[in-house]
mmCIF file of C-alpha atoms in Angstrom:
data_model
loop_
_atom_site.group_PDB
_atom_site.id
_atom_site.type_symbol
_atom_site.label_atom_id
_atom_site.label_comp_id
_atom_site.label_asym_id
_atom_site.label_seq_id
_atom_site.Cartn_x
_atom_site.Cartn_y
_atom_site.Cartn_z
ATOM 1 C CA MET A 1 9.693 -2.618 -34.073
ATOM 2 C CA ARG A 2 12.422 -4.726 -32.358
ATOM 3 C CA LEU A 3 14.796 -1.659 -32.616
ATOM 4 C CA GLN A 4 12.175 0.615 -31.158
ATOM 5 C CA LYS A 5 11.662 -1.690 -28.208
ATOM 6 C CA THR A 6 15.231 -1.984 -27.408
ATOM 7 C CA LEU A 7 15.610 1.654 -27.441
ATOM 8 C CA GLU A 8 12.617 2.160 -25.306
ATOM 9 C CA ARG A 9 14.370 -0.267 -22.866
ATOM 10 C CA SER A 10 17.641 1.527 -22.637
ATOM 11 C CA LEU A 11 16.113 4.770 -22.189
ATOM 12 C CA LEU A 12 13.827 3.419 -19.375
ATOM 13 C CA HIS A 13 17.304 2.275 -17.765
ATOM 14 C CA GLU A 14 18.937 5.358 -18.507
ATOM 15 C CA PHE A 15 15.921 7.377 -16.916
ATOM 16 C CA ASN A 16 16.012 5.245 -13.964
ATOM 17 C CA THR A 17 19.743 5.640 -13.408
ATOM 18 C CA LEU A 18 19.205 9.449 -13.830
ATOM 19 C CA SER A 19 16.159 9.760 -11.090
ATOM 20 C CA LYS A 20 18.205 7.623 -8.875
ATOM 21 C CA SER A 21 21.258 9.602 -8.950
ATOM 22 C CA GLY A 22 19.519 12.596 -7.862
ATOM 23 C CA THR A 23 21.074 14.794 -10.312
ATOM 24 C CA GLY A 24 19.042 14.302 -13.259
ATOM 25 C CA ILE A 25 15.476 14.736 -14.169
ATOM 26 C CA VAL A 26 13.060 15.440 -11.588
ATOM 27 C CA ALA A 27 9.500 14.660 -13.072
ATOM 28 C CA VAL A 28 6.083 14.319 -11.947
ATOM 29 C CA ALA A 29 3.808 12.132 -14.059
ATOM 30 C CA GLY A 30 0.104 12.660 -14.032
ATOM 31 C CA PRO A 31 -2.187 9.806 -14.661
ATOM 32 C CA VAL A 32 -1.161 8.049 -17.966
ATOM 33 C CA ASP A 33 -4.530 7.680 -19.283
ATOM 34 C CA LYS A 34 -5.709 11.170 -19.723
ATOM 35 C CA PRO A 35 -8.794 11.636 -21.793
ATOM 36 C CA GLN A 36 -6.653 13.443 -24.218
ATOM 37 C CA GLY A 37 -4.318 10.445 -24.372
ATOM 38 C CA ARG A 38 -1.376 12.806 -23.495
ATOM 39 C CA PRO A 39 0.207 12.669 -20.081
ATOM 40 C CA GLN A 40 0.959 15.686 -18.173
ATOM 41 C CA PHE A 41 4.026 16.597 -16.873
ATOM 42 C CA SER A 42 5.621 18.852 -14.391
ATOM 43 C CA LEU A 43 9.440 19.068 -15.194
ATOM 44 C CA ARG A 44 12.420 20.356 -13.713
ATOM 45 C CA GLY A 45 15.867 20.034 -15.267
ATOM 46 C CA PRO A 46 16.207 18.857 -18.923
ATOM 47 C CA VAL A 47 12.854 18.728 -20.678
ATOM 48 C CA LEU A 48 12.017 15.999 -22.909
ATOM 49 C CA VAL A 49 8.565 16.046 -24.043
ATOM 50 C CA GLY A 50 6.633 14.384 -26.799
ATOM 51 C CA LEU A 51 8.883 11.593 -27.151
ATOM 52 C CA ARG A 52 6.847 8.284 -27.062
ATOM 53 C CA THR A 53 9.939 6.645 -25.189
ATOM 54 C CA PHE A 54 10.121 9.063 -22.469
ATOM 55 C CA ARG A 55 6.390 8.579 -21.853
ATOM 56 C CA THR A 56 6.960 4.856 -21.769
ATOM 57 C CA ALA A 57 9.873 5.650 -18.856
ATOM 58 C CA LEU A 58 7.507 7.687 -16.918
ATOM 59 C CA SER A 59 4.600 5.346 -16.941
ATOM 60 C CA ALA A 60 5.101 2.535 -14.454
ATOM 61 C CA TRP A 61 6.741 -0.673 -14.795
ATOM 62 C CA SER A 62 5.792 -2.238 -18.037
ATOM 63 C CA PRO A 63 6.931 -5.959 -18.005
ATOM 64 C CA ALA A 64 8.224 -7.685 -21.111
ATOM 65 C CA LEU A 65 5.266 -9.766 -22.674
ATOM 66 C CA ASP A 66 5.717 -12.193 -25.676
ATOM 67 C CA LEU A 67 2.757 -13.585 -27.593
ATOM 68 C CA TYR A 68 2.538 -17.074 -29.295
ATOM 69 C CA GLN A 69 0.035 -18.551 -31.572
ATOM 70 C CA ASN A 70 -0.794 -21.980 -32.253
ATOM 71 C CA ALA A 71 -4.011 -23.783 -33.876
ATOM 72 C CA ASP A 72 -5.881 -24.002 -30.510
ATOM 73 C CA ASN A 73 -4.563 -21.084 -28.301
ATOM 74 C CA ILE A 74 -2.832 -17.824 -27.773
ATOM 75 C CA VAL A 75 -0.251 -17.820 -25.226
ATOM 76 C CA ALA A 76 1.058 -14.894 -23.582
ATOM 77 C CA VAL A 77 4.309 -15.170 -21.715
ATOM 78 C CA VAL A 78 5.049 -12.233 -19.296
ATOM 79 C CA GLU A 79 8.270 -11.494 -17.221
ATOM 80 C CA LEU A 80 7.071 -10.659 -13.466
ATOM 81 C CA PRO A 81 10.025 -11.364 -11.300
ATOM 82 C CA GLY A 82 9.407 -11.708 -7.598
ATOM 83 C CA MET A 83 5.664 -11.474 -7.470
ATOM 84 C CA ARG A 84 3.115 -13.456 -5.300
ATOM 85 C CA ARG A 85 0.685 -15.374 -7.149
ATOM 86 C CA GLU A 86 -2.325 -13.507 -5.398
ATOM 87 C CA GLU A 87 -0.881 -10.120 -6.359
ATOM 88 C CA ILE A 88 -1.331 -10.956 -10.045
ATOM 89 C CA GLU A 89 -4.644 -10.016 -11.971
ATOM 90 C CA ILE A 90 -5.419 -11.117 -15.278
ATOM 91 C CA SER A 91 -8.589 -9.755 -17.062
ATOM 92 C CA LEU A 92 -10.250 -9.974 -20.545
ATOM 93 C CA HIS A 93 -12.110 -7.287 -21.963
ATOM 94 C CA ASP A 94 -13.280 -6.592 -25.711
ATOM 95 C CA GLY A 95 -10.574 -8.795 -27.115
ATOM 96 C CA MET A 96 -7.903 -6.957 -24.864
ATOM 97 C CA LEU A 97 -5.836 -9.020 -22.313
ATOM 98 C CA THR A 98 -4.831 -6.820 -19.258
ATOM 99 C CA ILE A 99 -2.300 -8.101 -16.568
ATOM 100 C CA SER A 100 -1.912 -6.010 -13.724
ATOM 101 C CA GLY A 101 -0.691 -6.082 -10.097
ATOM 102 C CA GLU A 102 1.465 -4.546 -7.416
ATOM 103 C CA ARG A 103 4.747 -5.305 -5.964
ATOM 104 C CA LYS A 104 4.958 -4.316 -2.265
ATOM 105 C CA ARG A 105 8.144 -3.037 -0.909
ATOM 106 C CA GLU A 106 9.142 -5.585 1.665
ATOM 107 C CA ALA A 107 9.494 -3.552 4.832
ATOM 108 C CA SER A 108 12.580 -3.771 6.955
ATOM 109 C CA ASN A 109 13.249 -1.620 10.061
ATOM 110 C CA ASP A 110 16.799 -1.217 10.246
ATOM 111 C CA ALA A 111 17.655 -0.667 6.579
ATOM 112 C CA LYS A 112 19.531 2.223 6.107
ATOM 113 C CA ALA A 113 21.252 2.784 2.598
ATOM 114 C CA GLU A 114 19.685 1.645 -0.434
ATOM 115 C CA ARG A 115 20.218 1.529 -4.163
ATOM 116 C CA THR A 116 17.472 0.330 -6.276
ATOM 117 C CA GLU A 117 16.775 -0.472 -9.834
ATOM 118 C CA ARG A 118 13.938 -2.820 -9.164
ATOM 119 C CA TYR A 119 10.498 -1.620 -9.722
ATOM 120 C CA ILE A 120 8.220 -1.284 -6.710
ATOM 121 C CA GLY A 121 4.509 -0.474 -6.993
ATOM 122 C CA LYS A 122 1.551 -1.003 -9.388
ATOM 123 C CA PHE A 123 1.883 -2.030 -12.952
ATOM 124 C CA ARG A 124 -0.654 -2.549 -15.625
ATOM 125 C CA ARG A 125 0.025 -4.176 -19.197
ATOM 126 C CA SER A 126 -2.415 -4.657 -22.084
ATOM 127 C CA ILE A 127 -2.204 -6.145 -25.415
ATOM 128 C CA THR A 128 -4.861 -6.737 -28.080
ATOM 129 C CA LEU A 129 -5.330 -10.393 -29.021
ATOM 130 C CA PRO A 130 -5.188 -11.240 -32.684
ATOM 131 C CA THR A 131 -8.282 -13.474 -32.464
ATOM 132 C CA ARG A 132 -11.197 -14.076 -30.089
ATOM 133 C CA VAL A 133 -10.735 -16.163 -27.289
ATOM 134 C CA ASP A 134 -12.875 -18.325 -24.940
ATOM 135 C CA ALA A 135 -12.821 -16.119 -21.755
ATOM 136 C CA ASN A 136 -14.013 -19.031 -19.656
ATOM 137 C CA LYS A 137 -11.179 -21.276 -20.464
ATOM 138 C CA VAL A 138 -8.247 -19.036 -19.864
ATOM 139 C CA SER A 139 -5.644 -20.615 -17.618
ATOM 140 C CA ALA A 140 -2.576 -19.391 -16.188
ATOM 141 C CA SER A 141 0.521 -20.619 -14.366
ATOM 142 C CA TYR A 142 3.164 -18.494 -12.397
ATOM 143 C CA ARG A 143 6.731 -20.248 -12.267
ATOM 144 C CA ASP A 144 10.332 -18.748 -12.008
ATOM 145 C CA GLY A 145 8.769 -15.219 -12.200
ATOM 146 C CA ILE A 146 7.180 -15.999 -15.590
ATOM 147 C CA LEU A 147 3.437 -15.851 -16.103
ATOM 148 C CA THR A 148 2.233 -17.855 -18.806
ATOM 149 C CA VAL A 149 -1.621 -17.102 -19.691
ATOM 150 C CA THR A 150 -3.139 -19.654 -22.027
ATOM 151 C CA LEU A 151 -6.137 -18.475 -23.906
ATOM 152 C CA PRO A 152 -8.077 -21.035 -26.116
ATOM 153 C CA LYS A 153 -9.388 -19.634 -29.381
ATOM 154 C CA ALA A 154 -13.094 -19.041 -29.558
ATOM 155 C CA GLU A 155 -15.380 -21.170 -31.931
ATOM 156 C CA GLU A 156 -16.013 -19.135 -34.957
ATOM 157 C CA ALA A 157 -17.718 -16.091 -33.996
ATOM 158 C CA LYS A 158 -21.280 -16.486 -34.836
ATOM 159 C CA PRO A 159 -23.202 -13.481 -36.409
ATOM 160 C CA LYS A 160 -26.016 -12.362 -34.342
ATOM 161 C CA GLN A 161 -29.257 -11.177 -35.606
ATOM 162 C CA ILE A 162 -30.630 -8.198 -33.562
ATOM 163 C CA GLN A 163 -34.274 -7.358 -33.693
ATOM 164 C CA VAL A 164 -35.089 -3.825 -33.953
ATOM 165 C CA LYS A 165 -38.544 -2.909 -32.832
ATOM 166 C CA VAL A 166 -40.365 -0.276 -34.546
ATOM 167 C CA ASP A 167 -43.504 1.294 -33.063
ATOM 168 C CA LEU B 1 15.399 33.385 4.503
ATOM 169 C CA ILE B 2 15.376 29.950 2.791
ATOM 170 C CA LYS B 3 16.191 30.241 -1.040
ATOM 171 C CA PRO B 4 13.809 28.472 -3.511
ATOM 172 C CA GLY B 5 15.073 24.967 -3.981
ATOM 173 C CA ALA B 6 17.112 24.782 -1.018
ATOM 174 C CA HIS B 7 15.376 22.084 0.195
ATOM 175 C CA GLU B 8 15.576 20.099 -2.860
ATOM 176 C CA MET B 9 19.291 20.918 -2.822
ATOM 177 C CA ARG B 10 19.498 19.219 0.598
ATOM 178 C CA ARG B 11 17.504 16.169 -0.462
ATOM 179 C CA ARG B 12 19.994 15.770 -3.533
ATOM 180 C CA LYS B 13 23.061 15.959 -1.393
ATOM 181 C CA PHE B 14 21.475 13.448 0.943
ATOM 182 C CA ARG B 15 20.836 11.022 -1.939
ATOM 183 C CA GLU B 16 24.106 11.537 -3.504
ATOM 184 C CA ARG B 17 25.829 10.778 -0.081
ATOM 185 C CA LYS B 18 23.919 7.600 0.319
ATOM 186 C CA GLU B 19 25.022 6.464 -3.195
ATOM 187 C CA ILE B 20 28.792 7.166 -2.567
ATOM 188 C CA ASN B 21 28.362 5.068 0.771
ATOM 189 C CA MET B 22 26.722 2.289 -1.075
ATOM 190 C CA ASN B 23 29.047 2.051 -4.023
ATOM 191 C CA THR B 24 32.153 1.728 -1.683
ATOM 192 C CA LEU B 25 30.465 -1.296 -0.353
ATOM 193 C CA VAL B 26 28.618 -3.220 -3.013
ATOM 194 C CA ARG B 27 29.986 -1.658 -6.383
ATOM 195 C CA GLU B 28 28.956 -2.743 -9.659
ATOM 196 C CA ASN B 29 31.858 -3.771 -11.878
ATOM 197 C CA ARG B 30 31.190 -2.696 -15.456
ATOM 198 C CA ASP B 31 34.540 -3.491 -16.875
ATOM 199 C CA ILE B 32 34.356 -7.146 -16.340
ATOM 200 C CA ASP B 33 32.218 -8.029 -19.408
ATOM 201 C CA ARG B 34 34.626 -6.685 -21.870
ATOM 202 C CA GLY B 35 35.918 -9.282 -24.153
ATOM 203 C CA GLN B 36 33.391 -11.716 -23.516
ATOM 204 C CA SER B 37 32.162 -14.092 -26.296
ATOM 205 C CA GLU B 38 28.649 -14.995 -24.972
ATOM 206 C CA GLN B 39 26.203 -12.149 -24.834
ATOM 207 C CA PHE B 40 24.734 -11.318 -21.655
ATOM 208 C CA VAL B 41 22.317 -8.661 -20.484
ATOM 209 C CA ALA B 42 22.593 -7.066 -17.048
ATOM 210 C CA PRO B 43 19.635 -7.755 -14.729
ATOM 211 C CA SER B 44 18.053 -5.103 -12.418
ATOM 212 C CA ALA B 45 19.463 -5.211 -8.922
ATOM 213 C CA SER B 46 18.889 -3.555 -5.697
ATOM 214 C CA VAL B 47 21.003 -3.162 -2.538
ATOM 215 C CA VAL B 48 19.700 -2.791 1.078
ATOM 216 C CA GLU B 49 21.926 -2.265 3.939
ATOM 217 C CA SER B 50 21.185 -3.125 7.440
ATOM 218 C CA ALA B 51 23.142 -3.231 10.718
ATOM 219 C CA ASP B 52 24.260 -6.844 9.987
ATOM 220 C CA GLY B 53 25.058 -6.671 6.488
ATOM 221 C CA TYR B 54 23.650 -5.984 3.014
ATOM 222 C CA MET B 55 20.621 -7.545 1.096
ATOM 223 C CA LEU B 56 21.389 -7.694 -2.553
ATOM 224 C CA GLU B 57 18.321 -8.579 -4.795
ATOM 225 C CA VAL B 58 18.738 -9.347 -8.644
ATOM 226 C CA GLU B 59 15.854 -10.013 -11.144
ATOM 227 C CA MET B 60 16.126 -12.793 -13.377
ATOM 228 C CA PRO B 61 12.844 -13.987 -14.548
ATOM 229 C CA GLY B 62 12.890 -17.333 -16.052
ATOM 230 C CA VAL B 63 15.830 -18.304 -14.074
ATOM 231 C CA ASN B 64 15.623 -21.331 -11.453
ATOM 232 C CA LYS B 65 17.995 -22.826 -9.136
ATOM 233 C CA GLU B 66 19.642 -25.056 -11.710
ATOM 234 C CA GLY B 67 20.335 -22.091 -13.987
ATOM 235 C CA LEU B 68 21.903 -19.827 -11.304
ATOM 236 C CA GLU B 69 25.678 -19.664 -10.823
ATOM 237 C CA ILE B 70 27.393 -17.395 -8.335
ATOM 238 C CA SER B 71 30.898 -16.968 -7.710
ATOM 239 C CA ILE B 72 33.399 -14.784 -5.703
ATOM 240 C CA GLU B 73 36.832 -14.188 -7.034
ATOM 241 C CA ASN B 74 39.137 -11.501 -5.809
ATOM 242 C CA ASN B 75 36.363 -9.685 -4.073
ATOM 243 C CA GLU B 76 34.088 -9.879 -7.305
ATOM 244 C CA LEU B 77 30.855 -11.416 -6.824
ATOM 245 C CA THR B 78 29.546 -12.549 -10.272
ATOM 246 C CA ILE B 79 26.026 -13.763 -10.688
ATOM 247 C CA VAL B 80 25.095 -15.709 -13.933
ATOM 248 C CA GLY B 81 21.520 -16.831 -14.602
ATOM 249 C CA ARG B 82 20.472 -19.007 -17.512
ATOM 250 C CA ARG B 83 17.059 -19.190 -18.421
ATOM 251 C CA SER B 84 14.848 -22.099 -18.730
ATOM 252 C CA LEU B 85 11.743 -20.695 -20.327
ATOM 253 C CA PRO B 86 8.692 -22.556 -20.427
ATOM 254 C CA ALA B 87 8.386 -24.280 -23.862
ATOM 255 C CA VAL B 88 5.466 -22.902 -25.781
ATOM 256 C CA GLU B 89 4.195 -24.627 -28.943
ATOM 257 C CA GLY B 90 3.284 -22.161 -31.614
ATOM 258 C CA THR B 91 4.608 -19.389 -33.560
ATOM 259 C CA LEU B 92 6.019 -16.044 -31.999
ATOM 260 C CA ILE B 93 3.801 -13.225 -33.031
ATOM 261 C CA HIS B 94 5.047 -10.568 -30.574
ATOM 262 C CA ARG B 95 8.360 -10.327 -28.572
ATOM 263 C CA GLU B 96 9.526 -8.044 -25.953
ATOM 264 C CA SER B 97 11.668 -10.242 -23.832
ATOM 265 C CA ARG B 98 15.403 -10.404 -24.381
ATOM 266 C CA PRO B 99 16.983 -13.780 -25.424
ATOM 267 C CA GLU B 100 20.297 -13.326 -23.615
ATOM 268 C CA ASN B 101 21.146 -14.823 -20.326
ATOM 269 C CA TYR B 102 21.894 -12.731 -17.440
ATOM 270 C CA ARG B 103 25.134 -11.682 -15.910
ATOM 271 C CA ARG B 104 26.348 -9.020 -13.540
ATOM 272 C CA THR B 105 29.315 -8.503 -11.316
ATOM 273 C CA PHE B 106 29.640 -6.502 -8.220
ATOM 274 C CA GLU B 107 32.627 -5.535 -6.257
ATOM 275 C CA ILE B 108 32.441 -6.669 -2.688
ATOM 276 C CA ASP B 109 34.067 -4.680 -0.121
ATOM 277 C CA PRO B 110 36.512 -6.257 2.417
ATOM 278 C CA SER B 111 34.151 -5.442 5.115
ATOM 279 C CA ILE B 112 31.830 -8.111 3.985
ATOM 280 C CA ASP B 113 32.513 -11.635 5.163
ATOM 281 C CA ALA B 114 32.793 -13.445 1.897
ATOM 282 C CA ASN B 115 32.556 -17.061 3.626
ATOM 283 C CA LYS B 116 29.137 -16.245 5.020
ATOM 284 C CA ILE B 117 27.342 -15.157 2.035
ATOM 285 C CA SER B 118 24.248 -16.995 1.188
ATOM 286 C CA ALA B 119 21.786 -17.011 -1.714
ATOM 287 C CA LYS B 120 18.172 -18.020 -2.573
ATOM 288 C CA ILE B 121 15.951 -17.619 -5.682
ATOM 289 C CA ASP B 122 12.286 -17.284 -5.569
ATOM 290 C CA GLN B 123 10.189 -16.605 -8.552
ATOM 291 C CA GLY B 124 13.059 -15.244 -10.582
ATOM 292 C CA VAL B 125 14.596 -12.857 -7.840
ATOM 293 C CA VAL B 126 17.899 -13.898 -6.482
ATOM 294 C CA SER B 127 18.465 -12.710 -2.915
ATOM 295 C CA LEU B 128 21.945 -12.708 -1.506
ATOM 296 C CA THR B 129 22.550 -12.044 1.982
ATOM 297 C CA LEU B 130 26.091 -10.506 2.628
ATOM 298 C CA PRO B 131 26.981 -10.292 6.182
ATOM 299 C CA LYS B 132 29.471 -7.841 7.501
ATOM 300 C CA ALA B 133 32.629 -9.023 9.202
ATOM 301 C CA GLU B 134 32.357 -9.028 12.967
ATOM 302 C CA HIS B 135 34.933 -6.375 13.321
ATOM 303 C CA VAL B 136 33.130 -3.666 11.315
ATOM 304 C CA LYS B 137 29.700 -4.360 12.901
ATOM 305 C CA PRO B 138 28.226 -1.591 15.208
ATOM 306 C CA ARG B 139 28.672 -2.779 18.939
ATOM 307 C CA LYS B 140 27.827 -1.229 21.973
ATOM 308 C CA ILE B 141 30.254 -1.078 24.837
ATOM 309 C CA THR B 142 29.014 -1.171 28.220
ATOM 310 C CA VAL B 143 30.629 1.221 30.719
ATOM 311 C CA SER B 144 31.467 -0.506 33.876
#
């Protein structure tokens, strides 16, 4: 698992380097979440399809996320350097935590040459939480480019009885 | 008649030219880390040139002012960032972050005035302003 992540990261870096040098792969990625679950590529240059790592590289910025668990809380720690607080969105849906946002390019008029490895644009990162949490008590802090989301665990999920009317 | 792909080739050439231009001024030095005992990870960076100088931005999430160390020696600019991560109680159940501290070295062109380099850090992004020396700045000469 760890190795796979490392591999993905290094591949992503290689891809970034290639795409910036202008001599490597020219690729256009369609929407990542196609109903079939497979992104559609239009490729020129070396073709690398079907590799999960490559898909990861094509999908947008995927910030590193760590998850901690203690008796009361689930804590998510996400690396999001250089964001504004108001540009970070946190949502919870069906036990899945989603952190999304957009980093905008800071416009400067006289800038001429540029080399960038920093990701500019939208990102979205989701993770399924191991236990149910109380959505109303979620809190978050953003400091030194690190987002910390504290999600208090829910009281034991109570089984509900559903009445079915039969005419 | 324009051959197919001619436009793309022009774009590539242009991009390459920009790359070369950039590399001669703020060039990353990859050899410097050889033989280092402490393990570092290279942070992502970007360079933007303007008429007055360069703006170098380096991503170091988890690093604050206290953990940042910037030094210049023999035209080599080294940025070291040591993380002070928020202490979280509990057990780690999923990890994607790297535990290493950050380090990256850039070679600074003599056209940059090393005495006037300034730096700031905001939300884990180090911004360095590298002004060009007066003699290399573009200037207009008034014809009398």
